[in-house]
Amino acid sequence: MQQLVLLFFAGVRRHKDGGVKMGFLWLAYQLVDYTTTYALGNLAISSAPHEHQLVAFWAPFLLLHLGGPDNITAYSLEDNKLWERHFLTLVAQVLGAGYVLYKHVSDHGTLFVTGAVFMMGVGAVKFWERTWSLRQASFSIIRESVKTEAPARCIFFLEYETPPCGFKGDTAQEEELFKRHAHALFHVCKSAMVDSSIDDDGSNTRSNHGDLGQVLEGFKKQDTKYKWMLMEIELSLMYDILYTKAAMVHTWFGYCIRIVSVLTVSTSLLLFWFSVKAGYSRVDVVITYALFGGALLLEIISLLGALLSTWTFAFLCSTQWSGLRHAALCSGRWNRLRRVVISLHRLAYITRVADYFRLSRRWHGTMGQCNMLDMCTRRGTTRPLRGIWARMLGSSVWTVNIPDTVKEHVVGYINSINEDGSINTLGVIRKNWGQVALERHDFKVEEAHLGAEVQEAIVIWHIATDILLVKLEKLRTKDTESVVGAIKAISHYLMFLLVERPAMLPGLAQIKLYQRTEKTLSDEWKGVVDELAPTLSSSWIYTIYTVVMELHGGGASSNSRIHRREQLAKRLLNHQPKLDKFGIKSRVRFGISLAEKLLTREGKKKDSLRIVLDVWTDILVYVANRCSRESHAKQLSIGGEFTTLIWLMTEHCHQASYRPTS
């Protein structure tokens, strides 16, 4: 049962909304080692009656059980770092299983013993493969592989043109095209993830890896939608390297293991079939056949999954055996087999089975949102809404689909900073957050309150943005609607990262700064409540009033919550909090001061919205570029973040435009 849960539900980790399935997956992953250790321990110390001695034959199946399916090895990135501990467990478990076989099986017939030894060998190898996959997924090993392995040479077998009539909703066929393109560029993703240059010898990347250079040129010419989808698929491949057996499976050794294991399990089954089973419990015999059947089925699935995966496409493209490449790819044999898989995927999408088991490699396409003013106005006079009220009203954090305007603007901005030299030869943004955007608009950097850390800039600009958008509400037109939507989405997303994903932000943590600012805004909101309705100044009365209003409207975009945020923004502009001797309220004052400067500029040039959008985009790209690679990798195990896509997009655009000098 644990193997089935791992096999079918491992795909939910590519998405954020795993829910109950994620809980089952975590439980099954944790119980595999414990149940196997417990079972082997019992078999080693117990003395079963003769009719139940067949139970000892199940020890090799326990080792096979520890090997696990191919689609999950590590649950978290830390598991890869602990591969040596897993290796010690491997030695102990194999020795334990060997002792059980020696103790209970050695006095049986030759066929019986031979079958047991065969299964013991398969179980030990599969368990070793899982442990070695953990080692191969460590950053140091990946970094070494980047230096020694050449990129996949797929250019000859790639198609860049979509069908004349498009894909017409054929998600399976569309994903197939992008999977192959992603494999062709995956060397860029892998080297970026471990912070390793793809041209360590200092010579031209294109002269070393001509195919990679041609694919990068093709990438550069594609539209925004193509680029984002390609980044999504590449990150799913990176997930395979870090959290599955992909790095081991798709090698000569990995393919051979799967072929030999199917043959060995089949042989062991036949040996058991012909062995003498007189005197054994009928139930034990039936269970043993069931174990053989399950093991053989899982090994066949593993073999077919390996041979028909797009990883095999990349392997065949790069193999030095030109005869094999010609027989499989040039002749079209492998493509014909792959079309069967595509048809099965297409059927899964039609029947919605793909949604349940998360077969798609597409990213979830959402971004978290959090508004500081919204959080503070959801309070009573002194306490935040918690417990039953919080459950009734929902969280102050929500998600939205990423607007196309944001994606297009981010790509355009990345291209512009590549062209003007704002990114150095290592792919790192040269200047601090927001500076490039401010200089382009002739806005004085020292007046922009960018702070000592990027977290401080996010807090100040978040407050200023809310105030600015409230004051400009009546001046907005249909032309600026998409710009305002993009500004809100990015501002709320970066605040979400600050509150919920602080590890995804570079620099020192600023939790104290956020808490102080939140306290200041809450105090200001208390003043709004006292002015509007002094009779509601009692905390519990106002809490009930808030509950009723939000239940009536509902959601972060409800009229009641938006109205309260606007009221607080107006109060901040008209009633600046007094600065105490500790400067606790200074960030709110900086935000108000910045909003006033932007409003003054708006009255003269009417470009404040464009400034704010460019600054937020600059901060977003900076955060993505400067976030630690390990944080990006960790986030992949729970669905990934938009900043990881942006970071990878920046790396690809940089590699596509970078021309090293001789």
XYZ file of C-alpha atoms in Angstrom, residues 63-298:
236
model
C 14.531 -4.624 0.592
C 12.763 -4.098 -2.730
C 10.189 -2.116 -0.790
C 12.948 0.131 0.591
C 14.160 0.819 -2.947
C 10.886 2.638 -3.607
C 9.419 3.806 -6.913
C 11.418 5.872 -9.388
C 9.351 9.039 -8.982
C 10.407 9.825 -5.408
C 13.647 9.432 -3.483
C 13.873 12.533 -1.285
C 10.967 14.262 0.385
C 13.030 17.334 1.232
C 16.356 18.672 0.044
C 17.936 17.736 3.381
C 17.420 14.037 2.572
C 19.996 14.357 -0.217
C 22.524 15.763 2.234
C 21.988 12.772 4.523
C 22.755 10.167 1.872
C 25.616 8.748 3.969
C 23.172 7.988 6.788
C 20.904 6.255 4.266
C 23.908 4.266 3.057
C 24.564 3.059 6.620
C 20.901 2.042 6.826
C 21.352 0.175 3.541
C 24.254 -1.890 4.926
C 22.364 -2.713 8.110
C 19.163 -3.699 6.293
C 20.951 -5.864 3.711
C 22.888 -7.664 6.440
C 19.658 -8.160 8.380
C 17.845 -9.591 5.360
C 20.827 -11.844 4.620
C 20.769 -13.146 8.185
C 17.050 -13.892 7.948
C 17.563 -15.881 4.739
C 20.515 -17.786 6.216
C 18.561 -18.596 9.352
C 15.290 -19.734 7.778
C 15.843 -20.572 4.096
C 19.243 -22.247 3.896
C 17.866 -25.741 4.635
C 15.286 -25.682 1.816
C 15.540 -26.982 -1.727
C 17.978 -25.635 -4.316
C 15.275 -23.956 -6.401
C 13.832 -22.269 -3.344
C 17.211 -20.977 -2.134
C 18.263 -19.804 -5.607
C 15.024 -17.863 -6.022
C 15.515 -16.263 -2.617
C 19.089 -15.256 -3.462
C 17.966 -13.721 -6.773
C 15.313 -11.636 -5.010
C 17.850 -10.679 -2.362
C 20.172 -9.382 -5.069
C 17.443 -7.349 -6.785
C 16.302 -5.833 -3.495
C 19.832 -4.870 -2.464
C 20.600 -3.266 -5.846
C 17.336 -1.286 -5.897
C 17.916 -0.080 -2.357
C 21.475 0.895 -3.267
C 20.181 2.750 -6.333
C 17.850 4.852 -4.214
C 20.665 5.710 -1.807
C 23.042 6.545 -4.647
C 20.342 8.724 -6.239
C 20.296 10.793 -3.053
C 24.041 11.262 -3.398
C 23.764 12.194 -7.069
C 21.213 14.871 -6.172
C 23.570 16.738 -3.838
C 24.736 20.093 -5.170
C 28.436 19.199 -5.118
C 27.895 16.125 -7.310
C 25.616 17.994 -9.711
C 28.247 20.714 -9.978
C 30.861 18.151 -10.963
C 28.525 16.583 -13.515
C 27.900 19.970 -15.118
C 31.638 20.328 -15.733
C 32.050 16.867 -17.248
C 28.774 16.274 -19.099
C 28.007 17.941 -22.405
C 24.533 19.394 -23.034
C 21.986 17.151 -24.728
C 22.418 17.402 -28.499
C 18.759 17.556 -29.438
C 18.747 20.332 -32.054
C 18.416 17.924 -34.989
C 15.324 16.276 -33.472
C 13.481 19.420 -32.325
C 10.498 21.062 -33.958
C 9.959 24.750 -33.307
C 6.834 25.289 -35.330
C 3.479 24.555 -33.742
C 0.853 22.755 -35.862
C -0.860 25.000 -38.457
C -4.108 25.004 -36.477
C -2.404 25.115 -33.086
C -2.758 22.443 -30.450
C -6.533 22.987 -30.115
C -6.504 22.171 -26.412
C -4.293 19.117 -26.879
C -2.365 19.599 -23.636
C -0.509 16.302 -23.974
C 0.916 17.157 -27.408
C 1.778 20.693 -26.359
C 3.642 19.486 -23.282
C 5.509 16.953 -25.394
C 6.938 19.703 -27.593
C 8.044 21.756 -24.593
C 9.524 18.754 -22.775
C 11.899 18.109 -25.664
C 12.870 21.753 -25.905
C 13.412 21.843 -22.147
C 15.800 18.890 -22.334
C 17.783 20.719 -24.999
C 18.260 23.708 -22.650
C 18.353 21.841 -19.358
C 22.132 22.180 -19.071
C 21.609 25.917 -18.491
C 19.104 25.258 -15.698
C 21.247 22.628 -14.001
C 24.393 24.742 -14.060
C 22.505 27.770 -12.753
C 20.931 25.789 -9.907
C 24.332 24.772 -8.538
C 25.950 28.111 -9.443
C 28.350 26.609 -11.948
C 29.399 28.224 -15.214
C 28.650 26.317 -18.403
C 31.895 27.567 -19.937
C 34.354 27.104 -17.079
C 37.357 27.089 -19.364
C 36.634 30.699 -20.332
C 36.077 30.090 -24.023
C 32.938 30.759 -25.980
C 29.937 28.749 -24.868
C 28.767 28.335 -28.435
C 32.088 26.996 -29.635
C 32.096 24.381 -26.883
C 28.411 23.481 -27.091
C 27.251 24.383 -30.576
C 23.860 22.733 -30.220
C 23.194 24.589 -26.986
C 24.067 27.873 -28.660
C 21.640 27.207 -31.516
C 18.852 26.291 -29.097
C 19.519 29.475 -27.099
C 19.272 31.478 -30.312
C 15.936 29.805 -30.979
C 14.813 30.578 -27.434
C 15.690 34.243 -27.871
C 13.384 34.570 -30.895
C 10.329 32.975 -29.264
C 7.397 34.851 -27.728
C 6.734 35.407 -24.034
C 4.272 32.534 -23.658
C 6.786 30.060 -25.086
C 9.520 31.260 -22.742
C 7.444 31.007 -19.584
C 6.148 27.545 -20.432
C 9.667 26.392 -21.196
C 10.847 27.633 -17.785
C 8.032 25.699 -16.111
C 9.010 22.447 -17.812
C 12.715 22.953 -17.111
C 12.029 23.409 -13.414
C 10.010 20.188 -13.444
C 13.091 18.454 -14.885
C 15.180 20.001 -12.116
C 12.679 18.609 -9.629
C 13.316 15.167 -11.170
C 17.048 15.506 -10.603
C 16.688 16.634 -6.988
C 13.803 14.518 -5.730
C 13.548 11.420 -7.944
C 15.861 8.744 -9.363
C 16.156 10.477 -12.745
C 19.893 11.099 -12.404
C 20.465 7.360 -11.916
C 17.712 5.845 -14.037
C 18.570 7.506 -17.331
C 22.070 6.154 -17.649
C 23.375 2.920 -19.142
C 23.610 1.498 -15.656
C 20.067 2.561 -14.738
C 18.506 1.041 -17.854
C 20.438 -2.182 -17.334
C 19.262 -2.419 -13.718
C 15.633 -2.233 -14.834
C 16.025 -4.834 -17.567
C 17.934 -7.223 -15.319
C 15.536 -6.722 -12.391
C 12.512 -7.669 -14.524
C 14.302 -10.798 -15.735
C 15.520 -11.683 -12.244
C 12.128 -11.286 -10.575
C 10.550 -13.375 -13.355
C 13.191 -16.071 -12.919
C 12.764 -16.083 -9.154
C 8.995 -16.432 -9.597
C 9.480 -19.448 -11.865
C 11.926 -21.041 -9.424
C 9.435 -20.605 -6.623
C 6.684 -22.015 -8.841
C 8.614 -25.225 -9.426
C 9.977 -25.568 -5.896
C 8.459 -27.955 -3.365
C 5.922 -26.153 -1.196
C 4.585 -29.114 0.756
C 4.098 -28.403 4.440
C 3.780 -24.601 4.030
C 0.662 -22.685 4.940
C -1.630 -22.175 1.941
C -2.192 -18.578 2.985
C 1.570 -17.927 3.104
C 1.979 -19.386 -0.396
C -0.802 -17.177 -1.778
C 0.718 -14.107 -0.134
C 4.129 -14.953 -1.604
C 2.653 -15.203 -5.099
C 0.930 -11.860 -4.521
C 4.261 -10.321 -3.481
C 5.898 -11.720 -6.610
C 3.097 -10.375 -8.781
C 3.272 -6.922 -7.219
C 7.071 -6.806 -7.461
C 7.039 -7.896 -11.108
C 4.335 -5.374 -11.995
C 6.231 -2.513 -10.328
